[in-house]
mmCIF file of C-alpha atoms in Angstrom:
data_model
loop_
_atom_site.group_PDB
_atom_site.id
_atom_site.type_symbol
_atom_site.label_atom_id
_atom_site.label_comp_id
_atom_site.label_asym_id
_atom_site.label_seq_id
_atom_site.Cartn_x
_atom_site.Cartn_y
_atom_site.Cartn_z
ATOM 1 C CA MET Q 22 -0.619 13.184 -35.810
ATOM 2 C CA SER Q 23 -2.202 16.292 -34.475
ATOM 3 C CA THR Q 24 -3.476 15.971 -30.939
ATOM 4 C CA THR Q 25 -5.825 18.591 -29.598
ATOM 5 C CA THR Q 26 -7.483 19.194 -26.275
ATOM 6 C CA PRO Q 27 -11.148 20.208 -25.916
ATOM 7 C CA ASN Q 28 -11.189 23.955 -25.452
ATOM 8 C CA GLN Q 29 -12.832 26.166 -22.864
ATOM 9 C CA THR Q 30 -16.000 26.545 -24.979
ATOM 10 C CA ASP Q 31 -16.582 22.819 -25.224
ATOM 11 C CA PRO Q 32 -20.289 22.289 -24.409
ATOM 12 C CA ARG Q 33 -19.336 19.408 -22.131
ATOM 13 C CA ARG Q 34 -18.026 21.965 -19.629
ATOM 14 C CA LEU Q 35 -21.540 23.374 -19.238
ATOM 15 C CA ARG Q 36 -22.884 20.091 -17.907
ATOM 16 C CA GLY Q 37 -20.660 20.215 -14.842
ATOM 17 C CA SER Q 38 -19.777 16.534 -14.881
ATOM 18 C CA PRO Q 39 -18.230 14.155 -17.419
ATOM 19 C CA LEU Q 40 -20.741 11.547 -16.252
ATOM 20 C CA LEU Q 41 -23.433 13.490 -18.133
ATOM 21 C CA ASP Q 42 -21.498 13.545 -21.383
ATOM 22 C CA PRO Q 43 -22.705 10.851 -23.836
ATOM 23 C CA ALA Q 44 -19.198 10.508 -25.287
ATOM 24 C CA PHE Q 45 -17.721 9.767 -21.884
ATOM 25 C CA VAL Q 46 -20.549 7.365 -21.053
ATOM 26 C CA ARG Q 47 -19.673 5.414 -24.198
ATOM 27 C CA LEU Q 48 -16.008 5.417 -23.216
ATOM 28 C CA TRP Q 49 -16.883 4.285 -19.680
ATOM 29 C CA CYS Q 50 -19.038 1.444 -21.011
ATOM 30 C CA GLY Q 51 -16.248 0.329 -23.345
ATOM 31 C CA THR Q 52 -13.600 0.277 -20.621
ATOM 32 C CA THR Q 53 -16.002 -1.489 -18.248
ATOM 33 C CA ALA Q 54 -16.677 -4.173 -20.855
ATOM 34 C CA SER Q 55 -12.948 -4.717 -21.381
ATOM 35 C CA GLY Q 56 -12.423 -4.892 -17.612
ATOM 36 C CA LEU Q 57 -15.143 -7.490 -17.171
ATOM 37 C CA ALA Q 58 -13.736 -9.596 -20.004
ATOM 38 C CA THR Q 59 -10.201 -9.331 -18.628
ATOM 39 C CA TRP Q 60 -11.064 -10.292 -15.059
ATOM 40 C CA ALA Q 61 -13.569 -13.004 -15.996
ATOM 41 C CA LEU Q 62 -11.189 -15.018 -18.191
ATOM 42 C CA PRO Q 63 -8.958 -16.511 -15.442
ATOM 43 C CA PHE Q 64 -12.037 -17.415 -13.414
ATOM 44 C CA ILE Q 65 -13.667 -19.130 -16.407
ATOM 45 C CA LEU Q 66 -10.492 -21.078 -17.098
ATOM 46 C CA GLY Q 67 -10.435 -22.083 -13.435
ATOM 47 C CA LEU Q 68 -13.948 -23.470 -13.878
ATOM 48 C CA ALA Q 69 -12.663 -25.374 -16.914
ATOM 49 C CA VAL Q 70 -10.085 -27.042 -14.652
ATOM 50 C CA LEU Q 71 -12.852 -28.043 -12.262
ATOM 51 C CA ASP Q 72 -14.994 -29.599 -15.003
ATOM 52 C CA GLY Q 73 -11.999 -31.447 -16.468
ATOM 53 C CA SER Q 74 -11.855 -29.713 -19.855
ATOM 54 C CA LEU Q 75 -8.497 -28.101 -18.994
ATOM 55 C CA GLY Q 76 -5.640 -29.384 -16.851
ATOM 56 C CA ALA Q 77 -3.756 -27.413 -14.216
ATOM 57 C CA VAL Q 78 -0.617 -27.332 -16.378
ATOM 58 C CA GLY Q 79 -2.687 -26.178 -19.327
ATOM 59 C CA LEU Q 80 -4.222 -23.428 -17.217
ATOM 60 C CA GLY Q 81 -0.767 -22.127 -16.313
ATOM 61 C CA LEU Q 82 0.339 -22.230 -19.948
ATOM 62 C CA VAL Q 83 -2.742 -20.391 -21.228
ATOM 63 C CA LEU Q 84 -2.486 -17.666 -18.593
ATOM 64 C CA ALA Q 85 1.262 -17.337 -19.220
ATOM 65 C CA THR Q 86 0.788 -16.831 -22.968
ATOM 66 C CA ARG Q 87 -1.930 -14.268 -22.316
ATOM 67 C CA THR Q 88 0.459 -12.358 -20.041
ATOM 68 C CA ALA Q 89 3.209 -12.595 -22.663
ATOM 69 C CA GLY Q 90 0.874 -11.201 -25.315
ATOM 70 C CA PHE Q 91 -0.077 -8.371 -22.977
ATOM 71 C CA LEU Q 92 3.536 -7.419 -22.261
ATOM 72 C CA VAL Q 93 4.485 -7.452 -25.946
ATOM 73 C CA ALA Q 94 1.453 -5.412 -26.981
ATOM 74 C CA VAL Q 95 1.539 -2.684 -24.318
ATOM 75 C CA PRO Q 96 4.517 -0.740 -25.768
ATOM 76 C CA LEU Q 97 3.402 -1.490 -29.320
ATOM 77 C CA GLY Q 98 -0.093 -0.252 -28.512
ATOM 78 C CA GLY Q 99 1.345 2.945 -27.093
ATOM 79 C CA LEU Q 100 3.348 3.538 -30.258
ATOM 80 C CA LEU Q 101 0.365 2.886 -32.517
ATOM 81 C CA ALA Q 102 -1.975 5.027 -30.429
ATOM 82 C CA ASP Q 103 0.393 8.007 -30.742
ATOM 83 C CA ARG Q 104 0.992 7.309 -34.413
ATOM 84 C CA HIS Q 105 -2.642 6.758 -35.426
ATOM 85 C CA SER Q 106 -6.105 7.482 -34.044
ATOM 86 C CA ARG Q 107 -6.482 6.288 -30.453
ATOM 87 C CA ARG Q 108 -10.027 5.240 -31.330
ATOM 88 C CA SER Q 109 -8.803 2.993 -34.145
ATOM 89 C CA VAL Q 110 -6.299 1.273 -31.833
ATOM 90 C CA VAL Q 111 -9.077 0.569 -29.336
ATOM 91 C CA LEU Q 112 -11.245 -0.756 -32.175
ATOM 92 C CA TRP Q 113 -8.709 -3.158 -33.653
ATOM 93 C CA SER Q 114 -7.337 -4.367 -30.333
ATOM 94 C CA GLY Q 115 -10.855 -5.095 -29.083
ATOM 95 C CA LEU Q 116 -11.743 -6.866 -32.307
ATOM 96 C CA ALA Q 117 -8.575 -8.985 -32.068
ATOM 97 C CA ALA Q 118 -9.493 -10.125 -28.557
ATOM 98 C CA ALA Q 119 -13.103 -10.720 -29.592
ATOM 99 C CA ALA Q 120 -12.042 -12.830 -32.588
ATOM 100 C CA ALA Q 121 -9.509 -14.900 -30.637
ATOM 101 C CA THR Q 122 -11.817 -15.758 -27.734
ATOM 102 C CA PRO Q 123 -14.047 -18.200 -29.694
ATOM 103 C CA VAL Q 124 -10.859 -19.986 -30.797
ATOM 104 C CA LEU Q 125 -9.991 -20.255 -27.118
ATOM 105 C CA ALA Q 126 -13.382 -21.868 -26.527
ATOM 106 C CA LEU Q 127 -12.841 -24.187 -29.484
ATOM 107 C CA GLY Q 128 -9.638 -25.517 -27.918
ATOM 108 C CA LEU Q 129 -11.313 -26.480 -24.631
ATOM 109 C CA GLY Q 130 -10.893 -30.195 -24.120
ATOM 110 C CA THR Q 131 -9.208 -30.651 -27.498
ATOM 111 C CA SER Q 132 -6.001 -28.627 -27.877
ATOM 112 C CA THR Q 133 -4.106 -26.777 -25.174
ATOM 113 C CA ALA Q 134 -1.706 -25.442 -27.827
ATOM 114 C CA LEU Q 135 -4.617 -23.859 -29.719
ATOM 115 C CA MET Q 136 -5.882 -22.319 -26.497
ATOM 116 C CA ALA Q 137 -2.427 -20.947 -25.676
ATOM 117 C CA ALA Q 138 -2.107 -19.343 -29.109
ATOM 118 C CA ALA Q 139 -5.579 -17.815 -28.858
ATOM 119 C CA ALA Q 140 -4.868 -16.567 -25.333
ATOM 120 C CA ALA Q 141 -1.746 -14.804 -26.601
ATOM 121 C CA VAL Q 142 -3.886 -12.903 -29.124
ATOM 122 C CA VAL Q 143 -6.383 -12.022 -26.388
ATOM 123 C CA GLY Q 144 -3.464 -10.715 -24.336
ATOM 124 C CA VAL Q 145 -2.300 -8.651 -27.295
ATOM 125 C CA GLY Q 146 -5.733 -7.055 -27.583
ATOM 126 C CA GLN Q 147 -5.857 -6.427 -23.868
ATOM 127 C CA GLY Q 148 -2.389 -4.876 -23.787
ATOM 128 C CA ALA Q 149 -2.794 -2.705 -26.880
ATOM 129 C CA CYS Q 150 -6.032 -1.130 -25.700
ATOM 130 C CA ARG Q 151 -4.759 -0.047 -22.261
ATOM 131 C CA PRO Q 152 -2.562 2.921 -23.291
ATOM 132 C CA ALA Q 153 -5.007 3.786 -26.077
ATOM 133 C CA PHE Q 154 -7.886 4.034 -23.587
ATOM 134 C CA GLN Q 155 -5.729 6.196 -21.330
ATOM 135 C CA ALA Q 156 -4.908 8.626 -24.145
ATOM 136 C CA LEU Q 157 -8.464 8.563 -25.498
ATOM 137 C CA THR Q 158 -9.742 9.713 -22.097
ATOM 138 C CA ALA Q 159 -7.606 12.836 -22.417
ATOM 139 C CA GLU Q 160 -9.182 13.511 -25.825
ATOM 140 C CA VAL Q 161 -12.783 12.914 -24.749
ATOM 141 C CA VAL Q 162 -12.749 14.727 -21.364
ATOM 142 C CA VAL Q 163 -11.781 18.350 -20.779
ATOM 143 C CA PRO Q 164 -8.873 18.877 -18.326
ATOM 144 C CA GLU Q 165 -11.018 20.214 -15.479
ATOM 145 C CA ASP Q 166 -13.153 17.070 -15.450
ATOM 146 C CA ARG Q 167 -10.456 14.429 -15.856
ATOM 147 C CA GLN Q 168 -9.981 13.580 -12.192
ATOM 148 C CA GLN Q 169 -13.673 12.813 -11.834
ATOM 149 C CA ALA Q 170 -13.616 10.895 -15.114
ATOM 150 C CA ASN Q 171 -10.588 8.840 -14.072
ATOM 151 C CA ALA Q 172 -12.269 8.102 -10.748
ATOM 152 C CA ALA Q 173 -15.345 6.830 -12.609
ATOM 153 C CA LEU Q 174 -13.156 4.680 -14.846
ATOM 154 C CA THR Q 175 -11.213 3.156 -11.972
ATOM 155 C CA PHE Q 176 -14.508 2.612 -10.147
ATOM 156 C CA SER Q 177 -15.649 0.484 -13.085
ATOM 157 C CA VAL Q 178 -12.371 -1.483 -13.025
ATOM 158 C CA ARG Q 179 -12.753 -2.234 -9.313
ATOM 159 C CA GLY Q 180 -16.405 -3.035 -9.808
ATOM 160 C CA ALA Q 181 -15.418 -5.496 -12.519
ATOM 161 C CA THR Q 182 -12.962 -7.247 -10.190
ATOM 162 C CA LEU Q 183 -15.720 -7.517 -7.594
ATOM 163 C CA LEU Q 184 -18.548 -8.579 -9.902
ATOM 164 C CA ALA Q 185 -16.861 -10.638 -12.622
ATOM 165 C CA PRO Q 186 -16.113 -13.755 -10.519
ATOM 166 C CA GLY Q 187 -19.572 -13.777 -8.962
ATOM 167 C CA LEU Q 188 -21.386 -13.205 -12.242
ATOM 168 C CA THR Q 189 -19.269 -15.874 -13.894
ATOM 169 C CA ALA Q 190 -20.018 -18.358 -11.140
ATOM 170 C CA LEU Q 191 -23.734 -17.563 -11.408
ATOM 171 C CA LEU Q 192 -23.756 -18.022 -15.190
ATOM 172 C CA SER Q 193 -21.798 -21.260 -14.839
ATOM 173 C CA THR Q 194 -24.816 -22.815 -13.126
ATOM 174 C CA VAL Q 195 -26.857 -22.527 -16.335
ATOM 175 C CA THR Q 196 -24.238 -22.834 -19.075
ATOM 176 C CA GLY Q 197 -20.825 -24.337 -19.820
ATOM 177 C CA THR Q 198 -17.371 -22.782 -19.851
ATOM 178 C CA GLY Q 199 -17.334 -22.586 -23.638
ATOM 179 C CA ALA Q 200 -20.450 -20.424 -23.618
ATOM 180 C CA LEU Q 201 -18.962 -18.260 -20.865
ATOM 181 C CA LEU Q 202 -15.931 -17.631 -23.038
ATOM 182 C CA LEU Q 203 -18.258 -16.508 -25.826
ATOM 183 C CA VAL Q 204 -19.780 -14.015 -23.379
ATOM 184 C CA THR Q 205 -16.319 -12.487 -22.895
ATOM 185 C CA ALA Q 206 -15.965 -12.329 -26.681
ATOM 186 C CA ALA Q 207 -19.158 -10.253 -26.752
ATOM 187 C CA LEU Q 208 -17.716 -8.001 -24.055
ATOM 188 C CA TRP Q 209 -14.572 -7.456 -26.117
ATOM 189 C CA LEU Q 210 -16.763 -6.625 -29.106
ATOM 190 C CA ALA Q 211 -18.568 -4.018 -27.015
ATOM 191 C CA ALA Q 212 -15.205 -2.624 -25.857
ATOM 192 C CA ALA Q 213 -14.178 -2.278 -29.494
ATOM 193 C CA LEU Q 214 -17.357 -0.666 -30.798
ATOM 194 C CA LEU Q 215 -18.707 1.505 -27.971
ATOM 195 C CA PRO Q 216 -15.998 4.153 -27.346
ATOM 196 C CA PRO Q 217 -16.379 7.434 -29.260
ATOM 197 C CA ALA Q 218 -13.918 9.130 -31.559
ATOM 198 C CA GLY Q 219 -11.501 11.426 -29.765
ATOM 199 C CA ALA Q 220 -10.840 15.105 -30.358
ATOM 200 C CA ALA Q 221 -7.843 14.323 -32.576
ATOM 201 C CA ALA Q 222 -9.785 12.153 -35.042
ATOM 202 C CA GLY Q 223 -10.149 13.448 -38.542
ATOM 203 C CA THR Q 224 -7.710 16.340 -38.140
ATOM 204 C CA GLY Q 225 -6.361 16.164 -41.648
ATOM 205 C CA GLU Q 226 -3.091 15.039 -43.210
ATOM 206 C CA ARG Q 227 -0.533 13.682 -40.790
ATOM 207 C CA ALA Q 228 3.137 14.578 -40.854
ATOM 208 C CA PRO Q 229 5.665 11.850 -41.759
ATOM 209 C CA ARG Q 230 6.508 9.673 -38.778
ATOM 210 C CA ALA Q 231 9.843 8.424 -37.520
ATOM 211 C CA ALA Q 232 10.747 4.759 -37.236
ATOM 212 C CA PHE Q 233 9.073 2.775 -34.455
ATOM 213 C CA HIS Q 234 12.245 2.440 -32.388
ATOM 214 C CA THR Q 235 12.850 6.190 -32.652
ATOM 215 C CA GLU Q 236 9.342 6.973 -31.472
ATOM 216 C CA PHE Q 237 9.724 4.517 -28.601
ATOM 217 C CA LEU Q 238 12.891 6.348 -27.523
ATOM 218 C CA GLU Q 239 10.986 9.623 -27.803
ATOM 219 C CA GLY Q 240 8.452 8.212 -25.378
ATOM 220 C CA LEU Q 241 11.239 7.288 -22.956
ATOM 221 C CA ALA Q 242 12.685 10.786 -23.264
ATOM 222 C CA GLU Q 243 9.282 12.318 -22.585
ATOM 223 C CA ALA Q 244 8.896 10.159 -19.475
ATOM 224 C CA ARG Q 245 12.349 11.197 -18.216
ATOM 225 C CA ARG Q 246 11.363 14.844 -18.697
ATOM 226 C CA HIS Q 247 8.997 14.429 -15.722
ATOM 227 C CA PRO Q 248 11.071 13.493 -12.632
ATOM 228 C CA TRP Q 249 7.953 12.950 -10.506
ATOM 229 C CA PHE Q 250 6.680 10.427 -13.078
ATOM 230 C CA VAL Q 251 9.892 8.400 -13.129
ATOM 231 C CA ALA Q 252 10.088 8.376 -9.323
ATOM 232 C CA GLY Q 253 6.401 7.569 -8.914
ATOM 233 C CA LEU Q 254 6.604 4.763 -11.467
ATOM 234 C CA GLY Q 255 9.561 3.304 -9.594
ATOM 235 C CA ALA Q 256 7.579 3.379 -6.344
ATOM 236 C CA LEU Q 257 4.520 1.838 -8.007
ATOM 237 C CA THR Q 258 6.647 -0.918 -9.519
ATOM 238 C CA VAL Q 259 8.135 -1.781 -6.122
ATOM 239 C CA VAL Q 260 4.734 -1.871 -4.448
ATOM 240 C CA ILE Q 261 3.176 -4.093 -7.120
ATOM 241 C CA ALA Q 262 6.174 -6.386 -7.658
ATOM 242 C CA LEU Q 263 6.808 -6.905 -3.920
ATOM 243 C CA GLY Q 264 3.821 -5.872 -1.823
ATOM 244 C CA TYR Q 265 1.086 -7.007 -4.179
ATOM 245 C CA SER Q 266 2.902 -10.210 -5.085
ATOM 246 C CA ALA Q 267 3.733 -11.038 -1.467
ATOM 247 C CA THR Q 268 0.165 -10.698 -0.318
ATOM 248 C CA ASN Q 269 -1.171 -12.660 -3.283
ATOM 249 C CA VAL Q 270 1.214 -15.544 -2.584
ATOM 250 C CA LEU Q 271 1.297 -15.472 1.229
ATOM 251 C CA LEU Q 272 -2.217 -14.279 2.095
ATOM 252 C CA PRO Q 273 -3.774 -17.649 1.100
ATOM 253 C CA LEU Q 274 -1.171 -19.447 3.234
ATOM 254 C CA ALA Q 275 -1.795 -17.170 6.201
ATOM 255 C CA SER Q 276 -5.533 -17.635 5.823
ATOM 256 C CA ARG Q 277 -5.121 -21.415 5.907
ATOM 257 C CA ASP Q 278 -2.277 -21.856 8.391
ATOM 258 C CA HIS Q 279 -2.834 -19.033 10.915
ATOM 259 C CA TYR Q 280 -6.591 -18.662 10.858
ATOM 260 C CA GLY Q 281 -7.651 -22.117 9.689
ATOM 261 C CA THR Q 282 -10.207 -20.848 7.212
ATOM 262 C CA GLU Q 283 -10.310 -19.539 3.666
ATOM 263 C CA ALA Q 284 -12.818 -16.918 4.819
ATOM 264 C CA VAL Q 285 -9.952 -14.578 5.755
ATOM 265 C CA LEU Q 286 -8.639 -14.754 2.181
ATOM 266 C CA ALA Q 287 -12.059 -14.033 0.685
ATOM 267 C CA GLY Q 288 -12.820 -11.346 3.258
ATOM 268 C CA ALA Q 289 -9.500 -9.537 2.792
ATOM 269 C CA LEU Q 290 -9.787 -9.459 -0.998
ATOM 270 C CA THR Q 291 -13.390 -8.285 -0.802
ATOM 271 C CA ALA Q 292 -12.433 -5.613 1.735
ATOM 272 C CA TYR Q 293 -9.620 -4.454 -0.560
ATOM 273 C CA THR Q 294 -12.003 -4.037 -3.482
ATOM 274 C CA GLY Q 295 -14.573 -2.331 -1.285
ATOM 275 C CA GLY Q 296 -11.934 0.069 -0.028
ATOM 276 C CA ALA Q 297 -10.829 0.796 -3.592
ATOM 277 C CA LEU Q 298 -14.415 1.598 -4.591
ATOM 278 C CA LEU Q 299 -14.688 3.948 -1.610
ATOM 279 C CA GLY Q 300 -11.349 5.541 -2.507
ATOM 280 C CA ALA Q 301 -12.483 6.154 -6.083
ATOM 281 C CA VAL Q 302 -15.620 7.918 -4.843
ATOM 282 C CA LEU Q 303 -13.587 9.978 -2.362
ATOM 283 C CA VAL Q 304 -10.942 11.130 -4.809
ATOM 284 C CA SER Q 305 -13.462 11.974 -7.535
ATOM 285 C CA ARG Q 306 -14.216 15.230 -5.701
ATOM 286 C CA TRP Q 307 -11.372 15.691 -3.217
ATOM 287 C CA ARG Q 308 -8.530 17.992 -4.253
ATOM 288 C CA PRO Q 309 -6.111 17.932 -1.319
ATOM 289 C CA PRO Q 310 -3.184 20.329 -1.041
ATOM 290 C CA ALA Q 311 0.080 18.708 -2.106
ATOM 291 C CA GLN Q 312 -1.890 16.186 -4.124
ATOM 292 C CA GLY Q 313 1.199 14.298 -5.270
ATOM 293 C CA TRP Q 314 2.422 13.749 -1.728
ATOM 294 C CA THR Q 315 -1.083 12.698 -0.684
ATOM 295 C CA ALA Q 316 -1.176 10.196 -3.548
ATOM 296 C CA LEU Q 317 2.217 8.742 -2.615
ATOM 297 C CA ALA Q 318 1.131 8.500 1.025
ATOM 298 C CA GLY Q 319 -1.899 6.541 -0.183
ATOM 299 C CA LEU Q 320 0.394 4.212 -2.110
ATOM 300 C CA ALA Q 321 2.569 3.734 0.984
ATOM 301 C CA LEU Q 322 -0.475 2.435 2.856
ATOM 302 C CA TYR Q 323 0.035 -0.809 0.960
ATOM 303 C CA GLY Q 324 2.624 -1.645 3.586
ATOM 304 C CA LEU Q 325 -0.276 -2.384 5.932
ATOM 305 C CA ALA Q 326 -1.208 -5.462 3.887
ATOM 306 C CA PRO Q 327 1.949 -7.535 4.480
ATOM 307 C CA LEU Q 328 2.288 -6.047 7.981
ATOM 308 C CA SER Q 329 -1.183 -7.282 8.958
ATOM 309 C CA LEU Q 330 -0.110 -10.834 8.109
ATOM 310 C CA ILE Q 331 2.812 -10.668 10.556
ATOM 311 C CA LEU Q 332 1.199 -9.064 13.593
ATOM 312 C CA PRO Q 333 -0.830 -11.210 16.021
ATOM 313 C CA VAL Q 334 -4.187 -9.703 15.055
ATOM 314 C CA GLY Q 335 -7.595 -11.205 14.401
ATOM 315 C CA PRO Q 336 -9.243 -11.768 11.021
ATOM 316 C CA LEU Q 337 -11.231 -8.525 11.226
ATOM 317 C CA ALA Q 338 -8.026 -6.521 11.649
ATOM 318 C CA VAL Q 339 -6.570 -8.132 8.520
ATOM 319 C CA MET Q 340 -9.704 -7.266 6.562
ATOM 320 C CA ALA Q 341 -9.671 -3.707 7.903
ATOM 321 C CA ALA Q 342 -6.030 -3.323 6.840
ATOM 322 C CA TYR Q 343 -6.879 -4.480 3.330
ATOM 323 C CA ALA Q 344 -9.803 -2.049 3.173
ATOM 324 C CA VAL Q 345 -7.469 0.839 4.077
ATOM 325 C CA VAL Q 346 -4.985 -0.382 1.476
ATOM 326 C CA GLY Q 347 -7.746 -0.326 -1.155
ATOM 327 C CA VAL Q 348 -8.601 3.286 -0.310
ATOM 328 C CA GLY Q 349 -4.927 4.244 -0.499
ATOM 329 C CA VAL Q 350 -4.389 2.622 -3.874
ATOM 330 C CA GLU Q 351 -7.120 4.737 -5.463
ATOM 331 C CA LEU Q 352 -5.882 7.868 -3.694
ATOM 332 C CA PHE Q 353 -2.765 7.239 -5.779
ATOM 333 C CA ASN Q 354 -4.178 5.890 -9.040
ATOM 334 C CA VAL Q 355 -6.656 8.629 -9.918
ATOM 335 C CA PRO Q 356 -4.345 11.654 -9.390
ATOM 336 C CA TRP Q 357 -1.533 9.681 -11.064
ATOM 337 C CA PHE Q 358 -3.504 9.105 -14.274
ATOM 338 C CA THR Q 359 -4.873 12.648 -14.218
ATOM 339 C CA ALA Q 360 -1.415 14.164 -13.787
ATOM 340 C CA ALA Q 361 -0.013 12.152 -16.692
ATOM 341 C CA GLN Q 362 -2.855 13.344 -18.927
ATOM 342 C CA ARG Q 363 -2.169 16.929 -17.867
ATOM 343 C CA GLU Q 364 1.636 17.065 -17.868
ATOM 344 C CA VAL Q 365 2.722 14.713 -20.659
ATOM 345 C CA GLU Q 366 2.847 16.070 -24.199
ATOM 346 C CA PRO Q 367 -0.463 14.944 -25.796
ATOM 347 C CA GLY Q 368 1.210 13.376 -28.829
ATOM 348 C CA LYS Q 369 3.324 11.144 -26.554
ATOM 349 C CA LEU Q 370 0.772 10.322 -23.871
ATOM 350 C CA ALA Q 371 -0.008 6.792 -25.086
ATOM 351 C CA ARG Q 372 3.688 5.874 -25.198
ATOM 352 C CA VAL Q 373 4.308 7.199 -21.693
ATOM 353 C CA SER Q 374 1.177 5.411 -20.438
ATOM 354 C CA SER Q 375 2.422 2.189 -22.007
ATOM 355 C CA LEU Q 376 5.644 2.500 -19.981
ATOM 356 C CA ASP Q 377 3.507 2.881 -16.872
ATOM 357 C CA PHE Q 378 1.625 -0.375 -17.551
ATOM 358 C CA LEU Q 379 4.714 -2.191 -18.798
ATOM 359 C CA PHE Q 380 6.881 -1.570 -15.741
ATOM 360 C CA SER Q 381 4.261 -1.580 -12.999
ATOM 361 C CA TYR Q 382 2.351 -4.651 -14.150
ATOM 362 C CA GLY Q 383 5.044 -6.255 -16.291
ATOM 363 C CA LEU Q 384 7.336 -6.896 -13.326
ATOM 364 C CA ALA Q 385 4.571 -8.331 -11.142
ATOM 365 C CA PRO Q 386 5.131 -11.888 -12.455
ATOM 366 C CA VAL Q 387 8.776 -11.601 -11.383
ATOM 367 C CA GLY Q 388 7.667 -10.813 -7.853
ATOM 368 C CA LEU Q 389 5.157 -13.660 -7.902
ATOM 369 C CA ALA Q 390 7.892 -16.067 -9.000
ATOM 370 C CA LEU Q 391 10.403 -14.952 -6.351
ATOM 371 C CA ILE Q 392 8.221 -14.546 -3.260
ATOM 372 C CA ALA Q 393 7.534 -18.248 -2.643
ATOM 373 C CA PRO Q 394 11.224 -19.334 -2.848
ATOM 374 C CA ALA Q 395 12.199 -16.390 -0.646
ATOM 375 C CA ALA Q 396 9.589 -17.366 1.940
ATOM 376 C CA GLN Q 397 10.884 -20.947 1.933
ATOM 377 C CA ALA Q 398 14.495 -19.788 2.327
ATOM 378 C CA PHE Q 399 14.035 -17.029 4.938
ATOM 379 C CA GLY Q 400 10.561 -17.609 6.338
ATOM 380 C CA ALA Q 401 7.297 -15.850 5.577
ATOM 381 C CA GLY Q 402 7.669 -13.352 8.431
ATOM 382 C CA PRO Q 403 10.949 -11.743 7.318
ATOM 383 C CA VAL Q 404 9.775 -11.631 3.690
ATOM 384 C CA LEU Q 405 6.516 -9.922 4.648
ATOM 385 C CA LEU Q 406 8.365 -7.460 6.889
ATOM 386 C CA ALA Q 407 10.818 -6.595 4.110
ATOM 387 C CA CYS Q 408 7.927 -6.076 1.689
ATOM 388 C CA ALA Q 409 6.133 -3.829 4.188
ATOM 389 C CA VAL Q 410 9.241 -1.681 4.690
ATOM 390 C CA LEU Q 411 9.867 -1.353 0.957
ATOM 391 C CA CYS Q 412 6.214 -0.495 0.278
ATOM 392 C CA VAL Q 413 6.589 2.489 2.605
ATOM 393 C CA ALA Q 414 10.165 3.447 1.692
ATOM 394 C CA ALA Q 415 9.684 3.520 -2.094
ATOM 395 C CA PRO Q 416 6.863 6.128 -2.106
ATOM 396 C CA ALA Q 417 8.706 8.126 0.577
ATOM 397 C CA LEU Q 418 11.777 8.333 -1.652
ATOM 398 C CA ALA Q 419 9.607 9.188 -4.668
ATOM 399 C CA ALA Q 420 8.176 12.127 -2.733
ATOM 400 C CA LEU Q 421 11.647 13.727 -2.808
ATOM 401 C CA ALA Q 422 11.667 13.972 -6.633
ATOM 402 C CA PRO Q 423 11.226 17.417 -8.247
ATOM 403 C CA GLY Q 424 7.551 18.057 -8.902
ATOM 404 C CA ALA Q 425 6.359 15.183 -6.700
ATOM 405 C CA ARG Q 426 4.507 17.483 -4.294
ATOM 406 C CA GLU Q 427 1.813 18.300 -6.863
ATOM 407 C CA PHE Q 428 2.664 15.792 -9.631
ATOM 408 C CA ARG Q 429 3.703 18.730 -11.810
ATOM 409 C CA THR Q 430 6.796 19.052 -13.962
ATOM 410 C CA PRO Q 431 9.010 21.930 -12.806
#
């Protein structure tokens, strides 16, 4: 497949901002719709547990099969998005999720097995579209505007995490969980249909392609060609698998046991999202020197989250720490995505992006499964301290990799 980049005479450059480009607006709306659908589903299923149409065991099974579908589809989606049109992969993955969601609603109160099967298909759609969206952004937006575009996209993701639970709870007062699931099906349909065709669409006859396993290995080789990417992905995986998992498991316990109120849990998570929104706005325009090191320093700030749960500080200090962590995460995410779109060979970008999602998010369930037993065996304090140290040490080590200073391949 031929992959091209918009050239210097692209009229979008004259507008001065990707936010004024109708093609990018369509892409932004599509990714926002997929984000809302993704983040709303667990909350809707939680409401189904409350109204008795789904049991707690069933909830775990449905969410597990969705995660399994996601993990299987991420590398496959990357392969397909590099082999075919990125726009077509977004279309069919969104349609798959949209078609499976009503089946999920149909199984409410009748068949947990049917719900689990449908959730797996939804997970497949969710996983396949992630690397395709990442590569499609590089086709729709010119290189000079990609950092601002990625900031706008991550802003929509964070906004979805902030708004989806509240909007779902509000809608639940006037309709049932089955109808709410149908709303997410409509969102997936919008995610499938709204994004525009990329620059590589309709470029003529494609060259013969290698076997899938060969192309997957080519993606691995392309990733290894960028030492800063491999090191940064390792650091990101450590932070998500240990820091993120530790705070998600132990923050609710700290909120209940140390502070005696769930308000600390809600406040910390809200502060994190608010900080991430602020970070996305900040990094949309800021181009610091040594951008790669700045991004890794932002990632290392995640160590403040577990550390705040150990120190004898008040609830406001915990919330402030989570707000700083949110800013730091976006100081990493936006330059990270932008650098991958700039440095990775365009025809292999979706495969490399799929490795990013597969390792960073794919290992998170392992951390979630291990943190609670570790806290029972060694105590919550030592586990949180170890997570804090590793969250700082991993990005610091990644900063030593060739090209890490600017996220550029030597």
